[in-house]
Each structure stands twice: as structure tokens, then as C-alpha cells.
Amino acid sequence: MDAAAKILILGGLGSLLFSFLMAFVLAMSRLSDPQADRSLLLQVHRVSLWEGFMLLALVWAVALSDLSAGVESLAAVLLVGAAVLQITSNTMAWRSGNTNLFAPPRGLTYQLATANAVFAFIGLAILVVGALKAL
């Protein structure tokens, strides 16, 4: 198995593990106050769940890719890093009660989300090129 695939699998499993931990936090929170708004906590759970699914699914793109192992590993590191930034920014938004990352003043949560978008785009673009090159 390629190093890039291993990176994506470990990142995906870590993201899913975090999602399950957040589901536990969400359940405990709902038990203490069933009527409270938990949309931000639910968002953290969803984001980490979807990031995990995405990282695990991208193992197939690495398998299809015709690029060098180093370039594929770079893409995997960028994608896992982007997932970490996305999960971190959503967790920070939940903890601070920030419902709109784009509203001024834009702080660290916005910067993390922006970096996530850049890293994810570059990593995904690399894997798309690799997959298209292999076809």
C-alpha cells in the first residue's frame, strides 16, 4: 500500500474517531438539556464525519493515480492537514459561539477555514490530475 493511501486512511480514521467523540459529547449535552440549541456542536460532528468519509474515499484516487509516490504523499498530507484545519476551525467556532466565520471581525477561526480551503483544493487538484493522467 502506498504511503499516500496510509496517510489518508490514518487521517480518515482519526477524523471519524473525533466525530464519534463529538457524538458522545452531543448526546451528553442533549441529556442535560434536551431543548438547547446545539447547531454548532452538531456542525463539528458533521464536519469531522464528512472529512473522514472524504479522506477514506480518496484512497481510491491514490490507487488510480499515475503520479510519483512523493507527489501523491504531498497531496495526502495537504488533504489531511486541510481536514484538521476544518475540524479545528469548526470546533473553535462551537466553543466561542461563532455562528458566522465570515462576519467581521475575522479571527483565527476564519484564517484556519481559509487555509483549509487552499490546502484541500491543492491536494484534491493533485489527485485529480493523477487520476486523469492514469486514464
CSV table of C-alpha atoms in Angstrom, one decimal:
chain,number,residue,atom,x,y,z
A,1,MET,CA,0.0,0.0,0.0
A,2,ASP,CA,1.3,3.5,-0.9
A,3,ALA,CA,2.4,5.9,1.8
A,4,ALA,CA,-0.3,8.4,0.5
A,5,ALA,CA,-3.0,5.8,1.0
A,6,LYS,CA,-1.8,5.1,4.5
A,7,ILE,CA,-1.7,8.9,5.3
A,8,LEU,CA,-5.3,9.2,4.0
A,9,ILE,CA,-6.5,6.2,5.9
A,10,LEU,CA,-5.0,7.3,9.2
A,11,GLY,CA,-6.3,10.8,8.7
A,12,GLY,CA,-9.8,9.5,7.8
A,13,LEU,CA,-9.9,7.2,10.8
A,14,GLY,CA,-8.7,10.0,13.1
A,15,SER,CA,-11.4,12.2,11.8
A,16,LEU,CA,-14.1,9.5,12.3
A,17,LEU,CA,-12.8,8.9,15.8
A,18,PHE,CA,-13.1,12.6,16.6
A,19,SER,CA,-16.6,12.6,15.1
A,20,PHE,CA,-17.7,9.7,17.3
A,21,LEU,CA,-16.2,11.6,20.4
A,22,MET,CA,-18.2,14.6,19.4
A,23,ALA,CA,-21.3,12.5,19.0
A,24,PHE,CA,-20.8,11.3,22.6
A,25,VAL,CA,-20.4,15.0,23.7
A,26,LEU,CA,-23.6,15.9,21.8
A,27,ALA,CA,-25.5,13.0,23.4
A,28,MET,CA,-24.4,14.0,26.9
A,29,SER,CA,-25.3,17.6,26.2
A,30,ARG,CA,-28.7,16.6,24.9
A,31,LEU,CA,-29.4,14.5,28.1
A,32,SER,CA,-28.7,17.5,30.3
A,33,ASP,CA,-30.9,20.0,28.4
A,34,PRO,CA,-32.9,18.4,25.5
A,35,GLN,CA,-34.2,21.8,24.3
A,36,ALA,CA,-31.0,23.7,24.0
A,37,ASP,CA,-29.6,24.8,20.6
A,38,ARG,CA,-26.7,22.6,19.6
A,39,SER,CA,-26.3,23.5,16.0
A,40,LEU,CA,-22.6,24.4,16.3
A,41,LEU,CA,-21.8,21.2,18.1
A,42,LEU,CA,-23.8,19.2,15.6
A,43,GLN,CA,-21.8,21.0,12.8
A,44,VAL,CA,-18.5,19.9,14.4
A,45,HIS,CA,-19.8,16.3,14.5
A,46,ARG,CA,-20.9,16.5,10.8
A,47,VAL,CA,-17.8,18.2,9.5
A,48,SER,CA,-15.5,15.6,11.1
A,49,LEU,CA,-17.7,12.8,9.9
A,50,TRP,CA,-17.7,14.0,6.3
A,51,GLU,CA,-14.0,14.8,6.4
A,52,GLY,CA,-13.3,11.2,7.5
A,53,PHE,CA,-15.5,9.8,4.7
A,54,MET,CA,-13.8,12.0,2.1
A,55,LEU,CA,-10.3,11.1,3.2
A,56,LEU,CA,-11.1,7.4,3.2
A,57,ALA,CA,-12.7,7.7,-0.3
A,58,LEU,CA,-9.7,9.5,-1.7
A,59,VAL,CA,-7.6,6.3,-1.1
A,60,TRP,CA,-9.2,5.2,-4.4
A,61,ALA,CA,-7.9,8.3,-6.2
A,62,VAL,CA,-4.4,7.5,-4.9
A,63,ALA,CA,-4.8,3.9,-6.2
A,64,LEU,CA,-5.8,5.2,-9.6
A,65,SER,CA,-3.2,8.0,-9.7
A,66,ASP,CA,-0.2,7.7,-12.0
A,67,LEU,CA,1.9,10.3,-10.2
A,68,SER,CA,5.1,9.7,-8.2
A,69,ALA,CA,4.8,8.5,-4.6
A,70,GLY,CA,6.2,11.8,-3.3
A,71,VAL,CA,3.6,13.9,-5.2
A,72,GLU,CA,0.8,11.6,-4.0
A,73,SER,CA,2.0,11.8,-0.4
A,74,LEU,CA,2.2,15.6,-0.7
A,75,ALA,CA,-1.5,15.6,-1.8
A,76,ALA,CA,-2.4,13.3,1.1
A,77,VAL,CA,-0.6,15.5,3.6
A,78,LEU,CA,-2.4,18.6,2.3
A,79,LEU,CA,-5.8,16.9,2.4
A,80,VAL,CA,-5.3,15.6,5.9
A,81,GLY,CA,-3.9,18.9,7.0
A,82,ALA,CA,-6.9,20.6,5.5
A,83,ALA,CA,-9.3,18.3,7.3
A,84,VAL,CA,-7.5,19.1,10.6
A,85,LEU,CA,-7.9,22.8,9.9
A,86,GLN,CA,-11.5,22.4,9.0
A,87,ILE,CA,-12.3,20.4,12.1
A,88,THR,CA,-10.3,22.8,14.3
A,89,SER,CA,-12.0,25.9,12.9
A,90,ASN,CA,-15.4,24.4,13.5
A,91,THR,CA,-14.5,23.3,17.0
A,92,MET,CA,-13.3,26.7,17.8
A,93,ALA,CA,-16.4,28.3,16.4
A,94,TRP,CA,-18.6,26.0,18.5
A,95,ARG,CA,-16.6,26.7,21.7
A,96,SER,CA,-16.7,30.5,21.1
A,97,GLY,CA,-20.4,30.5,19.9
A,98,ASN,CA,-19.3,31.9,16.5
A,99,THR,CA,-22.2,31.3,14.1
A,100,ASN,CA,-20.6,33.1,11.1
A,101,LEU,CA,-17.0,32.7,10.3
A,102,PHE,CA,-17.2,35.3,7.5
A,103,ALA,CA,-18.6,38.1,9.6
A,104,PRO,CA,-16.1,40.8,10.9
A,105,PRO,CA,-14.1,40.7,12.9
A,106,ARG,CA,-12.5,37.7,11.2
A,107,GLY,CA,-10.3,35.9,13.6
A,108,LEU,CA,-8.3,32.7,13.8
A,109,THR,CA,-11.3,30.5,13.0
A,110,TYR,CA,-11.7,32.3,9.7
A,111,GLN,CA,-8.0,32.0,8.9
A,112,LEU,CA,-8.0,28.3,9.7
A,113,ALA,CA,-11.0,27.8,7.5
A,114,THR,CA,-9.4,29.8,4.7
A,115,ALA,CA,-6.2,27.8,4.9
A,116,ASN,CA,-8.3,24.6,4.8
A,117,ALA,CA,-9.8,25.6,1.5
A,118,VAL,CA,-6.5,26.3,0.0
A,119,PHE,CA,-4.8,23.1,1.2
A,120,ALA,CA,-7.8,21.0,0.2
A,121,PHE,CA,-8.0,22.5,-3.3
A,122,ILE,CA,-4.3,21.9,-4.0
A,123,GLY,CA,-4.4,18.4,-2.6
A,124,LEU,CA,-7.5,17.4,-4.5
A,125,ALA,CA,-6.2,19.1,-7.7
A,126,ILE,CA,-3.1,16.9,-7.5
A,127,LEU,CA,-5.1,13.7,-7.1
A,128,VAL,CA,-7.5,14.7,-9.9
A,129,VAL,CA,-4.5,15.3,-12.3
A,130,GLY,CA,-3.1,11.9,-11.2
A,131,ALA,CA,-6.3,10.1,-11.8
A,132,LEU,CA,-6.9,11.8,-15.2
A,133,LYS,CA,-3.3,11.0,-16.2
A,134,ALA,CA,-3.9,7.4,-15.4
A,135,LEU,CA,-7.0,7.1,-17.6
